[in-house]
């Protein structure tokens, strides 16, 4: 930060124009968060205004965006009643030794502190966190049968299943874990392990976790309900461990379903789901799998 540039260091420029820089920087951060602009674009604007190097501007923008995003995550965790979180490195082999040592560790929310046990640990830190869930909480799920009662949407949504409420809660927790991770990292990992393109996985992600749909035979507009089994399929592919045939079928089913529905709210989910099911029958494959396996 103190390297000379045009006869004045970057720190000099900050302190000489502290108030103006703070206001301009806050504006750029707001644009980045609301419009989803890449730090490179924001840094370019910052560099033009303050006449500093691209590297310095980009490093500052990346680091501060990461800090604000972690603050938002902390608020989200608190609102959702999350008590612990997991540290996640960027996952592309370029994590520093400090971040690698923290990868996979979980900490109490009360102790969450950026720079100590949460990102950003250093300038240009790309790491993230996710809500932590004790895997022992799912050990009760040993029933391999799904009682058919005409679920509303998603792979299964069976109110007559005595374990439905437990799966529903865990499904919500897993969806929170998925959507709290950096979207670009999530998509790249699933793409790498599934053979689908980045664009295809991005469309699947938006269809499953982001976009609202015309549900309940056209009487309701909302996102899909979290689904326990679909969450496990997604996570297995993301992690590249123990991937099952029905996990990949789910991705193709959701991609096909999304193509039929498009981005409008004119196509009912049930119609698109049934059409996609004829080509990629995730529900049938899942039922066959559950006859001999847990989720």
PDB file of C-alpha atoms in Angstrom:
ATOM      1  CA  UNK A   1       0.000   0.000   0.000  1.00  0.00           C
ATOM      2  CA  UNK A   2       2.946   2.338   0.568  1.00  0.00           C
ATOM      3  CA  UNK A   3       4.677   1.853  -2.806  1.00  0.00           C
ATOM      4  CA  UNK A   4       5.374   5.112  -4.665  1.00  0.00           C
ATOM      5  CA  UNK A   5       3.112   5.968  -7.581  1.00  0.00           C
ATOM      6  CA  UNK A   6       3.249   9.302  -9.450  1.00  0.00           C
ATOM      7  CA  UNK A   7       5.404  10.824  -6.658  1.00  0.00           C
ATOM      8  CA  UNK A   8       2.893   9.997  -3.909  1.00  0.00           C
ATOM      9  CA  UNK A   9       2.183   6.739  -2.147  1.00  0.00           C
ATOM     10  CA  UNK A  10      -1.270   5.193  -2.184  1.00  0.00           C
ATOM     11  CA  UNK A  11      -1.491   5.760   1.582  1.00  0.00           C
ATOM     12  CA  UNK A  12      -0.631   9.445   1.057  1.00  0.00           C
ATOM     13  CA  UNK A  13      -3.466   9.758  -1.429  1.00  0.00           C
ATOM     14  CA  UNK A  14      -5.874   8.081   0.997  1.00  0.00           C
ATOM     15  CA  UNK A  15      -5.053  10.382   3.895  1.00  0.00           C
ATOM     16  CA  UNK A  16      -4.902  13.524   1.766  1.00  0.00           C
ATOM     17  CA  UNK A  17      -8.381  12.845   0.409  1.00  0.00           C
ATOM     18  CA  UNK A  18      -9.790  10.703   3.206  1.00  0.00           C
ATOM     19  CA  UNK A  19     -13.380  11.964   3.192  1.00  0.00           C
ATOM     20  CA  UNK A  20     -13.762  11.974  -0.586  1.00  0.00           C
ATOM     21  CA  UNK A  21     -12.179   8.540  -0.936  1.00  0.00           C
ATOM     22  CA  UNK A  22     -14.428   7.086   1.748  1.00  0.00           C
ATOM     23  CA  UNK A  23     -17.551   8.381   0.003  1.00  0.00           C
ATOM     24  CA  UNK A  24     -16.407   7.235  -3.445  1.00  0.00           C
ATOM     25  CA  UNK A  25     -15.330   3.842  -2.147  1.00  0.00           C
ATOM     26  CA  UNK A  26     -18.640   3.313  -0.356  1.00  0.00           C
ATOM     27  CA  UNK A  27     -20.430   4.143  -3.602  1.00  0.00           C
ATOM     28  CA  UNK A  28     -18.358   1.598  -5.547  1.00  0.00           C
ATOM     29  CA  UNK A  29     -19.016  -1.082  -2.912  1.00  0.00           C
ATOM     30  CA  UNK A  30     -22.742  -0.400  -3.102  1.00  0.00           C
ATOM     31  CA  UNK A  31     -22.668  -0.715  -6.892  1.00  0.00           C
ATOM     32  CA  UNK A  32     -20.725  -3.963  -6.623  1.00  0.00           C
ATOM     33  CA  UNK A  33     -23.165  -5.505  -4.166  1.00  0.00           C
ATOM     34  CA  UNK A  34     -26.407  -4.344  -5.784  1.00  0.00           C
ATOM     35  CA  UNK A  35     -25.465  -4.740  -9.450  1.00  0.00           C
ATOM     36  CA  UNK A  36     -23.113  -7.686  -8.982  1.00  0.00           C
ATOM     37  CA  UNK A  37     -20.269  -5.961 -10.831  1.00  0.00           C
ATOM     38  CA  UNK A  38     -16.912  -7.705 -10.832  1.00  0.00           C
ATOM     39  CA  UNK A  39     -14.195  -6.143  -8.623  1.00  0.00           C
ATOM     40  CA  UNK A  40     -12.055  -5.611 -11.744  1.00  0.00           C
ATOM     41  CA  UNK A  41     -14.655  -3.231 -13.185  1.00  0.00           C
ATOM     42  CA  UNK A  42     -15.044  -1.377  -9.887  1.00  0.00           C
ATOM     43  CA  UNK A  43     -11.276  -1.125  -9.457  1.00  0.00           C
ATOM     44  CA  UNK A  44     -10.983   0.400 -12.925  1.00  0.00           C
ATOM     45  CA  UNK A  45     -13.318   3.217 -11.905  1.00  0.00           C
ATOM     46  CA  UNK A  46     -11.457   3.688  -8.630  1.00  0.00           C
ATOM     47  CA  UNK A  47      -8.128   3.878 -10.428  1.00  0.00           C
ATOM     48  CA  UNK A  48      -9.374   6.542 -12.844  1.00  0.00           C
ATOM     49  CA  UNK A  49     -10.616   8.717  -9.992  1.00  0.00           C
ATOM     50  CA  UNK A  50      -7.605   8.403  -7.689  1.00  0.00           C
ATOM     51  CA  UNK A  51      -4.795   7.818 -10.196  1.00  0.00           C
ATOM     52  CA  UNK A  52      -3.395   4.714  -8.512  1.00  0.00           C
ATOM     53  CA  UNK A  53      -2.153   1.444  -9.981  1.00  0.00           C
ATOM     54  CA  UNK A  54      -4.654  -1.166 -11.159  1.00  0.00           C
ATOM     55  CA  UNK A  55      -3.196  -3.757  -8.786  1.00  0.00           C
ATOM     56  CA  UNK A  56      -3.566  -1.508  -5.735  1.00  0.00           C
ATOM     57  CA  UNK A  57      -7.117  -0.537  -6.635  1.00  0.00           C
ATOM     58  CA  UNK A  58      -8.130  -4.139  -7.375  1.00  0.00           C
ATOM     59  CA  UNK A  59      -6.581  -5.462  -4.175  1.00  0.00           C
ATOM     60  CA  UNK A  60      -8.394  -2.871  -2.099  1.00  0.00           C
ATOM     61  CA  UNK A  61     -11.713  -3.456  -3.875  1.00  0.00           C
ATOM     62  CA  UNK A  62     -11.525  -7.250  -3.624  1.00  0.00           C
ATOM     63  CA  UNK A  63     -10.626  -7.157   0.050  1.00  0.00           C
ATOM     64  CA  UNK A  64     -13.320  -4.680   1.035  1.00  0.00           C
ATOM     65  CA  UNK A  65     -15.995  -6.465  -1.007  1.00  0.00           C
ATOM     66  CA  UNK A  66     -15.051  -9.693   0.762  1.00  0.00           C
ATOM     67  CA  UNK A  67     -15.308  -7.952   4.128  1.00  0.00           C
ATOM     68  CA  UNK A  68     -18.773  -6.562   3.358  1.00  0.00           C
ATOM     69  CA  UNK A  69     -19.951  -9.936   2.027  1.00  0.00           C
ATOM     70  CA  UNK A  70     -18.789 -11.678   5.194  1.00  0.00           C
ATOM     71  CA  UNK A  71     -20.608  -9.064   7.289  1.00  0.00           C
ATOM     72  CA  UNK A  72     -23.759  -9.842   5.301  1.00  0.00           C
ATOM     73  CA  UNK A  73     -23.203 -13.577   5.840  1.00  0.00           C
ATOM     74  CA  UNK A  74     -22.846 -13.032   9.574  1.00  0.00           C
ATOM     75  CA  UNK A  75     -26.177 -11.195   9.673  1.00  0.00           C
ATOM     76  CA  UNK A  76     -27.792 -13.922   7.577  1.00  0.00           C
ATOM     77  CA  UNK A  77     -26.482 -16.654   9.880  1.00  0.00           C
ATOM     78  CA  UNK A  78     -27.703 -14.758  12.923  1.00  0.00           C
ATOM     79  CA  UNK A  79     -31.175 -14.272  11.430  1.00  0.00           C
ATOM     80  CA  UNK A  80     -31.360 -17.974  10.533  1.00  0.00           C
ATOM     81  CA  UNK A  81     -30.330 -19.103  14.000  1.00  0.00           C
ATOM     82  CA  UNK A  82     -27.024 -20.585  12.801  1.00  0.00           C
ATOM     83  CA  UNK A  83     -24.693 -21.122  15.770  1.00  0.00           C
ATOM     84  CA  UNK A  84     -21.580 -22.421  13.987  1.00  0.00           C
ATOM     85  CA  UNK A  85     -19.944 -21.934  10.589  1.00  0.00           C
ATOM     86  CA  UNK A  86     -17.333 -23.708   8.457  1.00  0.00           C
ATOM     87  CA  UNK A  87     -14.307 -22.017   6.878  1.00  0.00           C
ATOM     88  CA  UNK A  88     -14.028 -22.778   3.140  1.00  0.00           C
ATOM     89  CA  UNK A  89     -10.954 -22.034   1.027  1.00  0.00           C
ATOM     90  CA  UNK A  90     -11.334 -20.862  -2.559  1.00  0.00           C
ATOM     91  CA  UNK A  91     -10.780 -24.436  -3.742  1.00  0.00           C
ATOM     92  CA  UNK A  92      -8.639 -23.869  -6.853  1.00  0.00           C
ATOM     93  CA  UNK A  93      -5.213 -24.832  -5.496  1.00  0.00           C
ATOM     94  CA  UNK A  94      -4.003 -21.272  -4.908  1.00  0.00           C
ATOM     95  CA  UNK A  95      -5.059 -20.876  -1.272  1.00  0.00           C
ATOM     96  CA  UNK A  96      -2.316 -19.588   1.019  1.00  0.00           C
ATOM     97  CA  UNK A  97      -0.957 -21.723   3.917  1.00  0.00           C
ATOM     98  CA  UNK A  98      -2.908 -19.659   6.463  1.00  0.00           C
ATOM     99  CA  UNK A  99      -6.244 -20.290   4.737  1.00  0.00           C
ATOM    100  CA  UNK A 100      -5.455 -23.943   3.968  1.00  0.00           C
ATOM    101  CA  UNK A 101      -4.884 -24.527   7.676  1.00  0.00           C
ATOM    102  CA  UNK A 102      -8.393 -23.218   8.406  1.00  0.00           C
ATOM    103  CA  UNK A 103     -10.165 -25.071   5.587  1.00  0.00           C
ATOM    104  CA  UNK A 104     -12.982 -27.279   6.865  1.00  0.00           C
ATOM    105  CA  UNK A 105     -12.697 -26.125  10.466  1.00  0.00           C
ATOM    106  CA  UNK A 106     -15.881 -24.970  12.143  1.00  0.00           C
ATOM    107  CA  UNK A 107     -16.191 -22.201  14.704  1.00  0.00           C
ATOM    108  CA  UNK A 108     -18.881 -20.728  16.913  1.00  0.00           C
ATOM    109  CA  UNK A 109     -20.681 -17.700  15.507  1.00  0.00           C
ATOM    110  CA  UNK A 110     -19.973 -15.814  18.734  1.00  0.00           C
ATOM    111  CA  UNK A 111     -16.244 -16.092  17.953  1.00  0.00           C
ATOM    112  CA  UNK A 112     -16.455 -15.188  14.232  1.00  0.00           C
ATOM    113  CA  UNK A 113     -13.836 -12.540  13.460  1.00  0.00           C
ATOM    114  CA  UNK A 114     -12.504 -11.658   9.975  1.00  0.00           C
ATOM    115  CA  UNK A 115      -8.732 -11.846   9.939  1.00  0.00           C
ATOM    116  CA  UNK A 116      -8.678 -14.387  12.776  1.00  0.00           C
ATOM    117  CA  UNK A 117     -10.994 -17.261  11.832  1.00  0.00           C
ATOM    118  CA  UNK A 118     -13.080 -15.834   8.995  1.00  0.00           C
ATOM    119  CA  UNK A 119     -12.370 -14.217   5.604  1.00  0.00           C
ATOM    120  CA  UNK A 120     -10.830 -12.001   4.533  1.00  0.00           C
ATOM    121  CA  UNK A 121      -7.734 -13.331   6.259  1.00  0.00           C
ATOM    122  CA  UNK A 122      -5.493 -11.107   4.152  1.00  0.00           C
ATOM    123  CA  UNK A 123      -5.663  -8.758   1.134  1.00  0.00           C
ATOM    124  CA  UNK A 124      -7.039 -10.489  -1.977  1.00  0.00           C
ATOM    125  CA  UNK A 125      -8.533 -13.307   0.119  1.00  0.00           C
ATOM    126  CA  UNK A 126     -11.005 -15.375  -1.963  1.00  0.00           C
ATOM    127  CA  UNK A 127     -12.230 -17.673   0.803  1.00  0.00           C
ATOM    128  CA  UNK A 128     -15.746 -17.989   2.180  1.00  0.00           C
ATOM    129  CA  UNK A 129     -17.813 -19.690   4.885  1.00  0.00           C
ATOM    130  CA  UNK A 130     -20.917 -21.847   5.103  1.00  0.00           C
ATOM    131  CA  UNK A 131     -23.374 -22.679   7.847  1.00  0.00           C
ATOM    132  CA  UNK A 132     -22.154 -25.686   9.828  1.00  0.00           C
ATOM    133  CA  UNK A 133     -24.459 -28.621  10.472  1.00  0.00           C
ATOM    134  CA  UNK A 134     -23.489 -31.549  12.686  1.00  0.00           C
ATOM    135  CA  UNK A 135     -23.773 -34.624  10.453  1.00  0.00           C
ATOM    136  CA  UNK A 136     -24.873 -36.683  13.454  1.00  0.00           C
ATOM    137  CA  UNK A 137     -28.185 -34.836  13.231  1.00  0.00           C
ATOM    138  CA  UNK A 138     -29.089 -36.860  10.140  1.00  0.00           C
ATOM    139  CA  UNK A 139     -28.288 -40.300  11.544  1.00  0.00           C
ATOM    140  CA  UNK A 140     -31.973 -40.869  12.287  1.00  0.00           C
ATOM    141  CA  UNK A 141     -32.715 -41.046   8.553  1.00  0.00           C
ATOM    142  CA  UNK A 142     -32.635 -44.803   7.988  1.00  0.00           C
ATOM    143  CA  UNK A 143     -36.033 -45.298   6.355  1.00  0.00           C
ATOM    144  CA  UNK A 144     -35.385 -46.210   2.719  1.00  0.00           C
ATOM    145  CA  UNK A 145     -39.013 -46.009   1.661  1.00  0.00           C
ATOM    146  CA  UNK A 146     -40.832 -42.938   0.427  1.00  0.00           C
ATOM    147  CA  UNK A 147     -44.579 -43.147   0.816  1.00  0.00           C
ATOM    148  CA  UNK A 148     -46.236 -41.809  -2.304  1.00  0.00           C
ATOM    149  CA  UNK A 149     -48.959 -39.244  -1.761  1.00  0.00           C
ATOM    150  CA  UNK A 150     -48.600 -36.939  -4.751  1.00  0.00           C
ATOM    151  CA  UNK A 151     -45.962 -34.454  -3.672  1.00  0.00           C
ATOM    152  CA  UNK A 152     -46.510 -30.865  -4.763  1.00  0.00           C
ATOM    153  CA  UNK A 153     -43.117 -30.060  -6.250  1.00  0.00           C
ATOM    154  CA  UNK A 154     -39.450 -30.898  -6.036  1.00  0.00           C
ATOM    155  CA  UNK A 155     -38.429 -34.564  -6.051  1.00  0.00           C
ATOM    156  CA  UNK A 156     -40.442 -35.339  -2.901  1.00  0.00           C
ATOM    157  CA  UNK A 157     -42.659 -33.322  -0.575  1.00  0.00           C
ATOM    158  CA  UNK A 158     -44.665 -35.967   1.267  1.00  0.00           C
ATOM    159  CA  UNK A 159     -46.746 -34.774   4.204  1.00  0.00           C
ATOM    160  CA  UNK A 160     -47.774 -38.360   5.079  1.00  0.00           C
ATOM    161  CA  UNK A 161     -44.159 -39.417   5.566  1.00  0.00           C
ATOM    162  CA  UNK A 162     -43.491 -39.445   9.355  1.00  0.00           C
ATOM    163  CA  UNK A 163     -39.904 -38.278   8.763  1.00  0.00           C
ATOM    164  CA  UNK A 164     -40.918 -35.507   6.396  1.00  0.00           C
ATOM    165  CA  UNK A 165     -40.584 -32.675   8.917  1.00  0.00           C
ATOM    166  CA  UNK A 166     -37.090 -33.762   9.902  1.00  0.00           C
ATOM    167  CA  UNK A 167     -35.981 -34.020   6.281  1.00  0.00           C
ATOM    168  CA  UNK A 168     -37.620 -30.676   5.544  1.00  0.00           C
ATOM    169  CA  UNK A 169     -35.527 -28.908   8.199  1.00  0.00           C
ATOM    170  CA  UNK A 170     -32.299 -30.566   7.083  1.00  0.00           C
ATOM    171  CA  UNK A 171     -33.168 -29.753   3.469  1.00  0.00           C
ATOM    172  CA  UNK A 172     -33.509 -26.077   4.388  1.00  0.00           C
ATOM    173  CA  UNK A 173     -30.162 -26.175   6.198  1.00  0.00           C
ATOM    174  CA  UNK A 174     -28.462 -27.804   3.216  1.00  0.00           C
ATOM    175  CA  UNK A 175     -29.936 -25.272   0.779  1.00  0.00           C
ATOM    176  CA  UNK A 176     -28.681 -22.489   3.053  1.00  0.00           C
ATOM    177  CA  UNK A 177     -25.227 -24.071   3.034  1.00  0.00           C
ATOM    178  CA  UNK A 178     -25.269 -24.259  -0.772  1.00  0.00           C
ATOM    179  CA  UNK A 179     -26.518 -20.732  -1.425  1.00  0.00           C
ATOM    180  CA  UNK A 180     -24.245 -19.157   1.199  1.00  0.00           C
ATOM    181  CA  UNK A 181     -21.179 -20.377  -0.674  1.00  0.00           C
ATOM    182  CA  UNK A 182     -19.764 -18.274  -3.488  1.00  0.00           C
ATOM    183  CA  UNK A 183     -21.931 -19.001  -6.502  1.00  0.00           C
ATOM    184  CA  UNK A 184     -19.050 -19.001  -8.985  1.00  0.00           C
ATOM    185  CA  UNK A 185     -17.086 -21.568  -6.960  1.00  0.00           C
ATOM    186  CA  UNK A 186     -20.176 -23.748  -6.538  1.00  0.00           C
ATOM    187  CA  UNK A 187     -20.886 -23.715 -10.282  1.00  0.00           C
ATOM    188  CA  UNK A 188     -17.291 -24.401 -11.304  1.00  0.00           C
ATOM    189  CA  UNK A 189     -17.042 -27.382  -8.945  1.00  0.00           C
ATOM    190  CA  UNK A 190     -20.294 -28.952 -10.186  1.00  0.00           C
ATOM    191  CA  UNK A 191     -19.291 -28.310 -13.794  1.00  0.00           C
ATOM    192  CA  UNK A 192     -15.898 -29.950 -13.297  1.00  0.00           C
ATOM    193  CA  UNK A 193     -17.366 -33.067 -11.662  1.00  0.00           C
ATOM    194  CA  UNK A 194     -20.440 -33.486 -13.876  1.00  0.00           C
ATOM    195  CA  UNK A 195     -19.071 -32.765 -17.345  1.00  0.00           C
ATOM    196  CA  UNK A 196     -21.713 -30.093 -17.882  1.00  0.00           C
ATOM    197  CA  UNK A 197     -20.588 -26.675 -19.077  1.00  0.00           C
ATOM    198  CA  UNK A 198     -20.301 -23.647 -16.794  1.00  0.00           C
ATOM    199  CA  UNK A 199     -23.260 -22.093 -18.619  1.00  0.00           C
ATOM    200  CA  UNK A 200     -25.410 -25.204 -18.174  1.00  0.00           C
ATOM    201  CA  UNK A 201     -24.644 -25.515 -14.464  1.00  0.00           C
ATOM    202  CA  UNK A 202     -25.259 -21.787 -14.007  1.00  0.00           C
ATOM    203  CA  UNK A 203     -28.729 -22.226 -15.525  1.00  0.00           C
ATOM    204  CA  UNK A 204     -29.397 -25.236 -13.299  1.00  0.00           C
ATOM    205  CA  UNK A 205     -28.280 -23.296 -10.210  1.00  0.00           C
ATOM    206  CA  UNK A 206     -30.562 -20.370 -11.007  1.00  0.00           C
ATOM    207  CA  UNK A 207     -33.469 -22.709 -11.734  1.00  0.00           C
ATOM    208  CA  UNK A 208     -33.058 -24.639  -8.476  1.00  0.00           C
ATOM    209  CA  UNK A 209     -32.013 -21.954  -6.027  1.00  0.00           C
ATOM    210  CA  UNK A 210     -32.641 -18.451  -7.378  1.00  0.00           C
ATOM    211  CA  UNK A 211     -35.548 -18.078  -9.773  1.00  0.00           C
ATOM    212  CA  UNK A 212     -39.223 -17.944  -8.833  1.00  0.00           C
ATOM    213  CA  UNK A 213     -41.660 -20.240 -10.634  1.00  0.00           C
ATOM    214  CA  UNK A 214     -45.368 -20.693 -11.279  1.00  0.00           C
ATOM    215  CA  UNK A 215     -46.225 -23.465  -8.807  1.00  0.00           C
ATOM    216  CA  UNK A 216     -49.273 -25.276  -7.415  1.00  0.00           C
ATOM    217  CA  UNK A 217     -50.978 -25.495 -10.811  1.00  0.00           C
ATOM    218  CA  UNK A 218     -50.553 -21.794 -11.417  1.00  0.00           C
ATOM    219  CA  UNK A 219     -51.851 -20.533  -8.062  1.00  0.00           C
ATOM    220  CA  UNK A 220     -48.530 -19.611  -6.465  1.00  0.00           C
ATOM    221  CA  UNK A 221     -45.312 -17.849  -7.518  1.00  0.00           C
ATOM    222  CA  UNK A 222     -42.239 -18.683  -5.439  1.00  0.00           C
ATOM    223  CA  UNK A 223     -38.892 -20.427  -5.364  1.00  0.00           C
ATOM    224  CA  UNK A 224     -38.808 -24.207  -5.079  1.00  0.00           C
ATOM    225  CA  UNK A 225     -39.075 -25.643  -1.591  1.00  0.00           C
ATOM    226  CA  UNK A 226     -35.739 -26.997  -0.324  1.00  0.00           C
ATOM    227  CA  UNK A 227     -35.521 -30.731  -0.992  1.00  0.00           C
ATOM    228  CA  UNK A 228     -33.407 -33.034   1.159  1.00  0.00           C
ATOM    229  CA  UNK A 229     -32.565 -35.559  -1.554  1.00  0.00           C
ATOM    230  CA  UNK A 230     -31.870 -33.008  -4.274  1.00  0.00           C
ATOM    231  CA  UNK A 231     -29.558 -31.131  -1.904  1.00  0.00           C
ATOM    232  CA  UNK A 232     -27.584 -34.322  -1.271  1.00  0.00           C
ATOM    233  CA  UNK A 233     -27.363 -35.014  -5.008  1.00  0.00           C
ATOM    234  CA  UNK A 234     -26.034 -31.505  -5.636  1.00  0.00           C
ATOM    235  CA  UNK A 235     -23.493 -31.711  -2.805  1.00  0.00           C
ATOM    236  CA  UNK A 236     -22.163 -35.118  -3.894  1.00  0.00           C
ATOM    237  CA  UNK A 237     -21.510 -33.781  -7.387  1.00  0.00           C
ATOM    238  CA  UNK A 238     -19.986 -30.584  -6.025  1.00  0.00           C
ATOM    239  CA  UNK A 239     -17.604 -32.501  -3.777  1.00  0.00           C
ATOM    240  CA  UNK A 240     -16.869 -35.097  -6.464  1.00  0.00           C
ATOM    241  CA  UNK A 241     -17.300 -37.909  -3.939  1.00  0.00           C
ATOM    242  CA  UNK A 242     -19.575 -40.963  -4.195  1.00  0.00           C
ATOM    243  CA  UNK A 243     -21.477 -39.480  -7.157  1.00  0.00           C
ATOM    244  CA  UNK A 244     -24.509 -41.610  -8.039  1.00  0.00           C
ATOM    245  CA  UNK A 245     -26.191 -42.005 -11.423  1.00  0.00           C
ATOM    246  CA  UNK A 246     -29.360 -40.331 -10.157  1.00  0.00           C
ATOM    247  CA  UNK A 247     -27.321 -37.300  -9.017  1.00  0.00           C
ATOM    248  CA  UNK A 248     -26.353 -36.592 -12.621  1.00  0.00           C
ATOM    249  CA  UNK A 249     -29.879 -37.387 -13.806  1.00  0.00           C
ATOM    250  CA  UNK A 250     -31.132 -34.710 -11.428  1.00  0.00           C
ATOM    251  CA  UNK A 251     -28.887 -32.112 -13.057  1.00  0.00           C
ATOM    252  CA  UNK A 252     -30.076 -33.042 -16.547  1.00  0.00           C
ATOM    253  CA  UNK A 253     -33.689 -33.068 -15.355  1.00  0.00           C
ATOM    254  CA  UNK A 254     -33.393 -29.578 -13.845  1.00  0.00           C
ATOM    255  CA  UNK A 255     -31.624 -28.282 -16.954  1.00  0.00           C
ATOM    256  CA  UNK A 256     -34.388 -29.643 -19.204  1.00  0.00           C
ATOM    257  CA  UNK A 257     -37.105 -28.370 -16.888  1.00  0.00           C
ATOM    258  CA  UNK A 258     -35.513 -24.926 -16.857  1.00  0.00           C
ATOM    259  CA  UNK A 259     -35.350 -24.845 -20.653  1.00  0.00           C
ATOM    260  CA  UNK A 260     -39.074 -25.633 -20.885  1.00  0.00           C
ATOM    261  CA  UNK A 261     -40.033 -23.011 -18.308  1.00  0.00           C
ATOM    262  CA  UNK A 262     -37.658 -20.314 -19.502  1.00  0.00           C
ATOM    263  CA  UNK A 263     -37.367 -17.127 -17.454  1.00  0.00           C
ATOM    264  CA  UNK A 264     -41.020 -16.122 -17.703  1.00  0.00           C
ATOM    265  CA  UNK A 265     -43.793 -16.990 -15.271  1.00  0.00           C
ATOM    266  CA  UNK A 266     -46.128 -18.201 -17.994  1.00  0.00           C
ATOM    267  CA  UNK A 267     -45.282 -21.913 -17.917  1.00  0.00           C
ATOM    268  CA  UNK A 268     -46.615 -23.942 -14.995  1.00  0.00           C
ATOM    269  CA  UNK A 269     -44.036 -25.984 -13.125  1.00  0.00           C
ATOM    270  CA  UNK A 270     -46.079 -29.190 -13.137  1.00  0.00           C
ATOM    271  CA  UNK A 271     -46.250 -29.258 -16.933  1.00  0.00           C
ATOM    272  CA  UNK A 272     -42.510 -28.616 -17.330  1.00  0.00           C
ATOM    273  CA  UNK A 273     -41.672 -31.152 -14.620  1.00  0.00           C
ATOM    274  CA  UNK A 274     -43.707 -33.911 -16.268  1.00  0.00           C
ATOM    275  CA  UNK A 275     -42.128 -33.256 -19.670  1.00  0.00           C
ATOM    276  CA  UNK A 276     -38.611 -33.288 -18.228  1.00  0.00           C
ATOM    277  CA  UNK A 277     -39.443 -36.431 -16.263  1.00  0.00           C
ATOM    278  CA  UNK A 278     -40.096 -38.343 -19.486  1.00  0.00           C
ATOM    279  CA  UNK A 279     -36.483 -37.765 -20.571  1.00  0.00           C
ATOM    280  CA  UNK A 280     -34.721 -37.725 -17.199  1.00  0.00           C
ATOM    281  CA  UNK A 281     -36.648 -39.590 -14.502  1.00  0.00           C
ATOM    282  CA  UNK A 282     -34.806 -38.523 -11.365  1.00  0.00           C
ATOM    283  CA  UNK A 283     -37.641 -39.578  -9.034  1.00  0.00           C
ATOM    284  CA  UNK A 284     -37.671 -43.156 -10.333  1.00  0.00           C
ATOM    285  CA  UNK A 285     -33.884 -43.509 -10.145  1.00  0.00           C
ATOM    286  CA  UNK A 286     -33.861 -42.053  -6.636  1.00  0.00           C
ATOM    287  CA  UNK A 287     -36.530 -44.482  -5.438  1.00  0.00           C
ATOM    288  CA  UNK A 288     -34.526 -47.401  -6.823  1.00  0.00           C
ATOM    289  CA  UNK A 289     -31.400 -46.113  -5.097  1.00  0.00           C
ATOM    290  CA  UNK A 290     -33.163 -45.686  -1.740  1.00  0.00           C
ATOM    291  CA  UNK A 291     -34.220 -49.332  -1.707  1.00  0.00           C
ATOM    292  CA  UNK A 292     -30.645 -50.288  -0.850  1.00  0.00           C
ATOM    293  CA  UNK A 293     -29.019 -47.052   0.344  1.00  0.00           C
ATOM    294  CA  UNK A 294     -29.511 -44.117   2.671  1.00  0.00           C
ATOM    295  CA  UNK A 295     -29.781 -40.651   1.130  1.00  0.00           C
TER     296      UNK A 295
END
